[in-house]
PDB file of C-alpha atoms in Angstrom:
ATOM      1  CA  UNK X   1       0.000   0.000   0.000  1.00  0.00           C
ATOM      2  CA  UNK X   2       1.208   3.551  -0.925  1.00  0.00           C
ATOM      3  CA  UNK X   3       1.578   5.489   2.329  1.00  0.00           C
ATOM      4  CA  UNK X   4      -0.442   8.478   3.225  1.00  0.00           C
ATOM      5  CA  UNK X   5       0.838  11.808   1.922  1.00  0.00           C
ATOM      6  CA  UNK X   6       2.715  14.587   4.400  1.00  0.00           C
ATOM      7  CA  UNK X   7       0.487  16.728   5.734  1.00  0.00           C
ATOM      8  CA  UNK X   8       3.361  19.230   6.456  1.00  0.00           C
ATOM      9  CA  UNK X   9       3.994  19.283   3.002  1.00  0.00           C
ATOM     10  CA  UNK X  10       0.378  19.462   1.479  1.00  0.00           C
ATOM     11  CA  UNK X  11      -1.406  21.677   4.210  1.00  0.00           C
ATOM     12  CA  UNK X  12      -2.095  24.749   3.160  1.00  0.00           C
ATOM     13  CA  UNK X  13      -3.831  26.351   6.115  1.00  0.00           C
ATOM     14  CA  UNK X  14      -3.499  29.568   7.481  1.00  0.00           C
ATOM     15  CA  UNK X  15      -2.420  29.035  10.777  1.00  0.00           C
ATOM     16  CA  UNK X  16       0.839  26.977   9.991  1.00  0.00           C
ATOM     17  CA  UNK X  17       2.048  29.957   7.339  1.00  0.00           C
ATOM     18  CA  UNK X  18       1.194  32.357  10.137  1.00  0.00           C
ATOM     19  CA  UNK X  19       3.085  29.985  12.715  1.00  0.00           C
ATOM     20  CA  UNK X  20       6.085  29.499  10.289  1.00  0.00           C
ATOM     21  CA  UNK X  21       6.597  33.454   9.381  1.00  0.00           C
ATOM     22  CA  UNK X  22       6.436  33.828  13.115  1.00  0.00           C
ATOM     23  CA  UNK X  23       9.489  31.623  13.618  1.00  0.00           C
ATOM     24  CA  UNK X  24      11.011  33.145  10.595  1.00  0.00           C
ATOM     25  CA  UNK X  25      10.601  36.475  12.509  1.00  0.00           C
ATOM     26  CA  UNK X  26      11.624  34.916  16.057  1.00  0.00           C
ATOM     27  CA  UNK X  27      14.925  33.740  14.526  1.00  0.00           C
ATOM     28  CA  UNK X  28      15.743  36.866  12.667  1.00  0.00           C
ATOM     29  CA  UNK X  29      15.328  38.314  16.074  1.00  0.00           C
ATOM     30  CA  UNK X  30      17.928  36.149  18.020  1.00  0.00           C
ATOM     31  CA  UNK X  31      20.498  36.994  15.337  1.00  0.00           C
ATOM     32  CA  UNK X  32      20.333  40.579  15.190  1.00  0.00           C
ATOM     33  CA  UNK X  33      20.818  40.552  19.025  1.00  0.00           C
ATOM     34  CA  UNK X  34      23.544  38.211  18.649  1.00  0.00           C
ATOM     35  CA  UNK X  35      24.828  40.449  16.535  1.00  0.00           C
ATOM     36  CA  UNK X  36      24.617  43.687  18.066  1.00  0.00           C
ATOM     37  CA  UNK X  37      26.093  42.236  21.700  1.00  0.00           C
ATOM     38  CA  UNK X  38      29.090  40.810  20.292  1.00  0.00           C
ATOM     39  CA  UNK X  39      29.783  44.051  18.352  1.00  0.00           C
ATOM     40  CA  UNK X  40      29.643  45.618  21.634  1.00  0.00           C
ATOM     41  CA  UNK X  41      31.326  43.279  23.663  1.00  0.00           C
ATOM     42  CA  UNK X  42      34.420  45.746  23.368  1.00  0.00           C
ATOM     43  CA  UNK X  43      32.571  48.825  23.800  1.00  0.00           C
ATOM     44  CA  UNK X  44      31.570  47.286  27.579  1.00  0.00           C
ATOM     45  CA  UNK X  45      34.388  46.987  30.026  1.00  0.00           C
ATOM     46  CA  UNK X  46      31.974  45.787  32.492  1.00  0.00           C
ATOM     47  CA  UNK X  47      29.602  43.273  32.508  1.00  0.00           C
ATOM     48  CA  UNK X  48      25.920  44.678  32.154  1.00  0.00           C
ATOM     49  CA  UNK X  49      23.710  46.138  34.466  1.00  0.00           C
ATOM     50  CA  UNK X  50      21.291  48.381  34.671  1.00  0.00           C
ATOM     51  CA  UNK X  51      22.582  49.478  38.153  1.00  0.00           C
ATOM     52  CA  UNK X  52      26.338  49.945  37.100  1.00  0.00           C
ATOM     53  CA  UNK X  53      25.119  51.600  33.578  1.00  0.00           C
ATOM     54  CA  UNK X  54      23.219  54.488  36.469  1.00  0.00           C
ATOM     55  CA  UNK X  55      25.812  54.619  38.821  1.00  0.00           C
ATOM     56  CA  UNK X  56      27.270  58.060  39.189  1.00  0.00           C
ATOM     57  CA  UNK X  57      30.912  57.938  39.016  1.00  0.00           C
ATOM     58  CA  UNK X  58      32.108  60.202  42.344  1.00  0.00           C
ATOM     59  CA  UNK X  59      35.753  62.037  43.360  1.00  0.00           C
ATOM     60  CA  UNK X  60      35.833  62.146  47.166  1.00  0.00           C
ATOM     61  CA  UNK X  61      37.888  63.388  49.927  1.00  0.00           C
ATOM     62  CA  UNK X  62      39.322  60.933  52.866  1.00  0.00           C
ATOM     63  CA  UNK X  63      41.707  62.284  55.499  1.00  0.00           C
ATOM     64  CA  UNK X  64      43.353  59.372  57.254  1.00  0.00           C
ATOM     65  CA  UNK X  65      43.654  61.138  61.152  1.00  0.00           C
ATOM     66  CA  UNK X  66      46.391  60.877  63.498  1.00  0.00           C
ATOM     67  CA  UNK X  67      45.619  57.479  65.472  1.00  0.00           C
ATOM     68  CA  UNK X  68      45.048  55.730  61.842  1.00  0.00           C
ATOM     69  CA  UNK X  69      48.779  57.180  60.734  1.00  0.00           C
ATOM     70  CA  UNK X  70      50.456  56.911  64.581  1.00  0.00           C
ATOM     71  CA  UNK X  71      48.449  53.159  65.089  1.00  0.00           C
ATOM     72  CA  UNK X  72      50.081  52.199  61.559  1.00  0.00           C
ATOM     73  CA  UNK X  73      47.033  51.278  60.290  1.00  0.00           C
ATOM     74  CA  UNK X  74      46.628  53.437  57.036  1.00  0.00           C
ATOM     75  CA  UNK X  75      48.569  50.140  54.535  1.00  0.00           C
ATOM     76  CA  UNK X  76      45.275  48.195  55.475  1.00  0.00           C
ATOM     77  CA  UNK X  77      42.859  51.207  55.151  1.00  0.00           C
ATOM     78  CA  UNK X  78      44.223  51.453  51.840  1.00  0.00           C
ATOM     79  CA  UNK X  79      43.913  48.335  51.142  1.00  0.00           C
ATOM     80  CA  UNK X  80      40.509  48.452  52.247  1.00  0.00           C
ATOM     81  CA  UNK X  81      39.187  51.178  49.906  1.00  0.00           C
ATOM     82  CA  UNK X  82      41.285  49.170  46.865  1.00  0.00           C
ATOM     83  CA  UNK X  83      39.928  45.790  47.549  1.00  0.00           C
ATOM     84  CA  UNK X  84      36.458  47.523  47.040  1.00  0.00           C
ATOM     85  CA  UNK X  85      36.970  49.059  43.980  1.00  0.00           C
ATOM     86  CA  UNK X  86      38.210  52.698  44.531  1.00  0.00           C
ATOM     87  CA  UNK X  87      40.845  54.412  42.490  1.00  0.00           C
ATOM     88  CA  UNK X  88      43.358  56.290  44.322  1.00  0.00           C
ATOM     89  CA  UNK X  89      43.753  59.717  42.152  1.00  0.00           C
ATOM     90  CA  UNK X  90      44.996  61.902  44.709  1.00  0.00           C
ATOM     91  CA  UNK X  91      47.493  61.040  48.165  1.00  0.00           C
ATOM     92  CA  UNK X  92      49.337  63.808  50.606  1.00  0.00           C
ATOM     93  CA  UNK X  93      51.018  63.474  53.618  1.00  0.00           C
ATOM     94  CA  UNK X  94      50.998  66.745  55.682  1.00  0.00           C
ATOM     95  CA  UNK X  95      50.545  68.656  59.156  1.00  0.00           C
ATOM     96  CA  UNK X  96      47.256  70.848  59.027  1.00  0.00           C
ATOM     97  CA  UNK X  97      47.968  73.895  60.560  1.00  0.00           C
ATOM     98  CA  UNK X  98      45.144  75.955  62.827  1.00  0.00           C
ATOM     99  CA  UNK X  99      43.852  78.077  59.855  1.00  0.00           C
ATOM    100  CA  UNK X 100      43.100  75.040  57.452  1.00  0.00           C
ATOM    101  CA  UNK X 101      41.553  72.922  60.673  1.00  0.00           C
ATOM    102  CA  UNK X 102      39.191  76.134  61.630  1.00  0.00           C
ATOM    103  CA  UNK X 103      38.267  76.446  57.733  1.00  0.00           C
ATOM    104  CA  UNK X 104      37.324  72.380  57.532  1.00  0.00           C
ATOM    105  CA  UNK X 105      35.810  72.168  61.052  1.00  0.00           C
ATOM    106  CA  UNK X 106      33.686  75.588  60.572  1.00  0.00           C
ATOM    107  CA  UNK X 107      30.668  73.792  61.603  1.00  0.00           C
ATOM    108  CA  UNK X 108      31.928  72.587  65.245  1.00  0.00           C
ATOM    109  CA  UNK X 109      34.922  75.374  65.677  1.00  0.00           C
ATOM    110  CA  UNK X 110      32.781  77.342  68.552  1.00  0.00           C
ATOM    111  CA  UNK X 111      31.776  74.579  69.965  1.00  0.00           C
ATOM    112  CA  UNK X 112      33.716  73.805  73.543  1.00  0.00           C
ATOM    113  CA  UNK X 113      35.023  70.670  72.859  1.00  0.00           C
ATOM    114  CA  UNK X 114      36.942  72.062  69.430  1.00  0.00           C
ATOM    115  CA  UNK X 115      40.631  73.101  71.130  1.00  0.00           C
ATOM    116  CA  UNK X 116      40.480  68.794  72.108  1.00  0.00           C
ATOM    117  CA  UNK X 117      39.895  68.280  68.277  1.00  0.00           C
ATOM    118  CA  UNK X 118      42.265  70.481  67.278  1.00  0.00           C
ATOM    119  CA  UNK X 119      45.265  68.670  69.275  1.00  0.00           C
ATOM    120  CA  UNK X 120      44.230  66.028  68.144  1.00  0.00           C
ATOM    121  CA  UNK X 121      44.326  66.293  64.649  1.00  0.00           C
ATOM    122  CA  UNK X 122      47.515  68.394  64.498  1.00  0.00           C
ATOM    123  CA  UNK X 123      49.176  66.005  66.430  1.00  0.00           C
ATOM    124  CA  UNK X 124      51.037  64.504  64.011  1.00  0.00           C
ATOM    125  CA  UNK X 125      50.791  64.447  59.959  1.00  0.00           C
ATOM    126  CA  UNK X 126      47.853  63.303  58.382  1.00  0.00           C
ATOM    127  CA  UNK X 127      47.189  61.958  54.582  1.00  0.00           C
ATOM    128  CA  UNK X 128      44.536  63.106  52.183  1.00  0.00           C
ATOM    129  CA  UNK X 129      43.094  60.838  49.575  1.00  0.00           C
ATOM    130  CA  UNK X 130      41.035  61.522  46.409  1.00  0.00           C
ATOM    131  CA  UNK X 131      39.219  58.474  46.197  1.00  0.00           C
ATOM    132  CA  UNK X 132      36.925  57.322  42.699  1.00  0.00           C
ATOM    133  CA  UNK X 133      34.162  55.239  42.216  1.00  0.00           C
ATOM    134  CA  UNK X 134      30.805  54.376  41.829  1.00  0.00           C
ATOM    135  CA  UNK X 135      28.541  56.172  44.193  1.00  0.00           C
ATOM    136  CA  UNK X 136      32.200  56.812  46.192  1.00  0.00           C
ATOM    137  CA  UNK X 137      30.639  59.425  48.771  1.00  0.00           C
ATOM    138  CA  UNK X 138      27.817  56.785  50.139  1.00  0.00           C
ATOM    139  CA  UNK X 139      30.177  53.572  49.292  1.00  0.00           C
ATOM    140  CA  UNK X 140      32.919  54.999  51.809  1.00  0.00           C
ATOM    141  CA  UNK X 141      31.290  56.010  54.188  1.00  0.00           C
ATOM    142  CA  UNK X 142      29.672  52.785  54.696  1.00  0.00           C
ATOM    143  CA  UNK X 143      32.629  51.297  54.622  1.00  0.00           C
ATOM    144  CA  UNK X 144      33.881  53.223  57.461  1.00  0.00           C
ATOM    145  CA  UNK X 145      31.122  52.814  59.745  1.00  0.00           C
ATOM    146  CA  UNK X 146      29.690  55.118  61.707  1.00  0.00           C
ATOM    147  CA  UNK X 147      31.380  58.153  63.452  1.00  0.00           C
ATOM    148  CA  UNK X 148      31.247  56.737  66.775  1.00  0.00           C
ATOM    149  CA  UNK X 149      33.582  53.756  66.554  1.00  0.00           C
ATOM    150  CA  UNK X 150      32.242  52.795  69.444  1.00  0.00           C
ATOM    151  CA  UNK X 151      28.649  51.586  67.405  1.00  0.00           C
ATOM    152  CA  UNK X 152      30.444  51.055  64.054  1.00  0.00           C
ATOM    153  CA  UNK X 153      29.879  47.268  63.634  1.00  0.00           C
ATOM    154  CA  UNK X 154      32.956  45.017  63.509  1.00  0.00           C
ATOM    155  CA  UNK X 155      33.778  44.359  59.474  1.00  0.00           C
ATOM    156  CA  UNK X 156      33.645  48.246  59.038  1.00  0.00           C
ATOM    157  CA  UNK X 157      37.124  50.256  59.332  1.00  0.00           C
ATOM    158  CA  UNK X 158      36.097  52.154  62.241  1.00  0.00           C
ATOM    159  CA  UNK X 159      34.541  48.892  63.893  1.00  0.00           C
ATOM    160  CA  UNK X 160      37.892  46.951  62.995  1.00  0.00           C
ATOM    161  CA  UNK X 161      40.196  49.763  64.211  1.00  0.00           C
ATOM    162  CA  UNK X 162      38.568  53.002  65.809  1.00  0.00           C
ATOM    163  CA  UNK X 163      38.054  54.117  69.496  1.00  0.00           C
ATOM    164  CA  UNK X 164      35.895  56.925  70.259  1.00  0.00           C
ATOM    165  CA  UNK X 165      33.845  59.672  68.002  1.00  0.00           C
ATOM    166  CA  UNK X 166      37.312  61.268  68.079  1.00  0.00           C
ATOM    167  CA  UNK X 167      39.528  58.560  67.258  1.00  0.00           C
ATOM    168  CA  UNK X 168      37.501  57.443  64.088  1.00  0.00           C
ATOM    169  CA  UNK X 169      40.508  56.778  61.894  1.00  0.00           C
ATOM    170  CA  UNK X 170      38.934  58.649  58.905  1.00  0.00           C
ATOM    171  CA  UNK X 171      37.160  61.717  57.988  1.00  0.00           C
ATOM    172  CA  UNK X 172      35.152  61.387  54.679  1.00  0.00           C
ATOM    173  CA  UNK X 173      32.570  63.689  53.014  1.00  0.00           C
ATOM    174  CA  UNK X 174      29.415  63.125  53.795  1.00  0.00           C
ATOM    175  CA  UNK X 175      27.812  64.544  50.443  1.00  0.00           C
ATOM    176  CA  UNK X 176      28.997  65.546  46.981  1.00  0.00           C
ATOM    177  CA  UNK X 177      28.590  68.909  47.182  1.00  0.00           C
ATOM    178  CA  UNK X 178      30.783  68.921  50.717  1.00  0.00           C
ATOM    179  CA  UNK X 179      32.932  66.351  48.443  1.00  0.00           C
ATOM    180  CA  UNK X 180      34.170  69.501  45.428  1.00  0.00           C
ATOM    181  CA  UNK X 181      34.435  71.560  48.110  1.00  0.00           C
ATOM    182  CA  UNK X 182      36.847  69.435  50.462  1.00  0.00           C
ATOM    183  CA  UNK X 183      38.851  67.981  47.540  1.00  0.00           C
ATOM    184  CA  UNK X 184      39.557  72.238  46.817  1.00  0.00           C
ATOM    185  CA  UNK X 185      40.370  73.259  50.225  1.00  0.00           C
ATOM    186  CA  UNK X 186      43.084  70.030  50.508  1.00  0.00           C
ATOM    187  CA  UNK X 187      44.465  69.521  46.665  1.00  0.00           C
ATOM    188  CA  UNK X 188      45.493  71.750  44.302  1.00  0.00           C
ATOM    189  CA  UNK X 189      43.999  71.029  40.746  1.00  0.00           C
ATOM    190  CA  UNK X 190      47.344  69.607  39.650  1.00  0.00           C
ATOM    191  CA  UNK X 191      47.463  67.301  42.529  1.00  0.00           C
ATOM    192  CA  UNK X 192      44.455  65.147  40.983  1.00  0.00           C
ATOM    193  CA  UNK X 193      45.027  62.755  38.729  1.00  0.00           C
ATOM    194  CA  UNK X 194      42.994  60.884  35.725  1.00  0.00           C
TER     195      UNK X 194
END
């Protein structure tokens, strides 16, 4: 007996043509993306995501105080801010003298307890950093912990090595605005680099 004929073949209906110039279309599709993500593989550095792509890339201003520099603990605080990602495009060593401490501690330098932060801080050199990064203003600060070392949790560099709100290891600007306006007062344009 002859076999039955292909139904495939001979069926003329309207819902396989519309199913097979669907699949025509779905597979045109797949290329062209194909096509357009591995012609921009090299225009990516990173891998893709929506939160990186929004991220705003941020300069900001860390000074590493006299117990970090004194308790030789600025190589690991370093590290610290490297092993997460930051750039390093600005480091000084230096003593801050009265007039620059007054100018960066405006906000607490009538306050009764300022002559005590004052010692402290020009007590022996500290180092200013120009840090880079995503979101590097919130990012760093989290890292550090709160200002109190006291209720910075332990994992965070002021939980791992701090002592008091005074003996924080760090300062680091708190917003971006404060962030331009630090990174003036301690680097000279020249002293930042790409």
């Amino acid at each position: 007996g002859r076999s039955p004929p292909d139904r495939r073949k001979s069926c003329r209906c309207g819902w396989a043509q519309e199913f097979s110039r669907r699949q025509i279309l779905k597979n045109r599709r797949r290329r062209e993306a194909k096509s357009i993500l591995s012609s921009s593989k090299n225009l990516l550095p990173l891998p893709f995501s929506a939160a990186r792509l929004s991220a705003p890339m941020e300069t900001t201003l860390i000074l590493l105080k006299p117990d970090c520099i004194t308790g030789r603990k600025a190589g690991e605080v370093f590290k610290r801010f490297e092993d997460a990602g930051f750039q390093i495009r600005g480091c000084k060593m230096f003593r801050a003298d009265a007039g620059l401490l007054r100018e960066h501690y405006a906000h607490i330098a009538t306050k009764p307890f300022f002559p005590e932060v004052e010692a402290f801080i020009s007590a022996s050199p500290v180092i200013a950093l120009a840090l880079s990064g995503e979101n590097a203003v919130e990012r760093i600060r989290e890292l550090l912990g709160p200002t109190d070392s006291t209720k910075a949790a332990k994992g965070t560099i002021r939980g791992d090595f701090g002592q008091t709100v005074m003996k924080n290891i760090a300062h680091a600007s708190d917003t971006r605005e404060n962030a331009e306006i630090e990174l003036k007062r301690f680097f000279k344009p020249d002293e930042i680099f790409d």
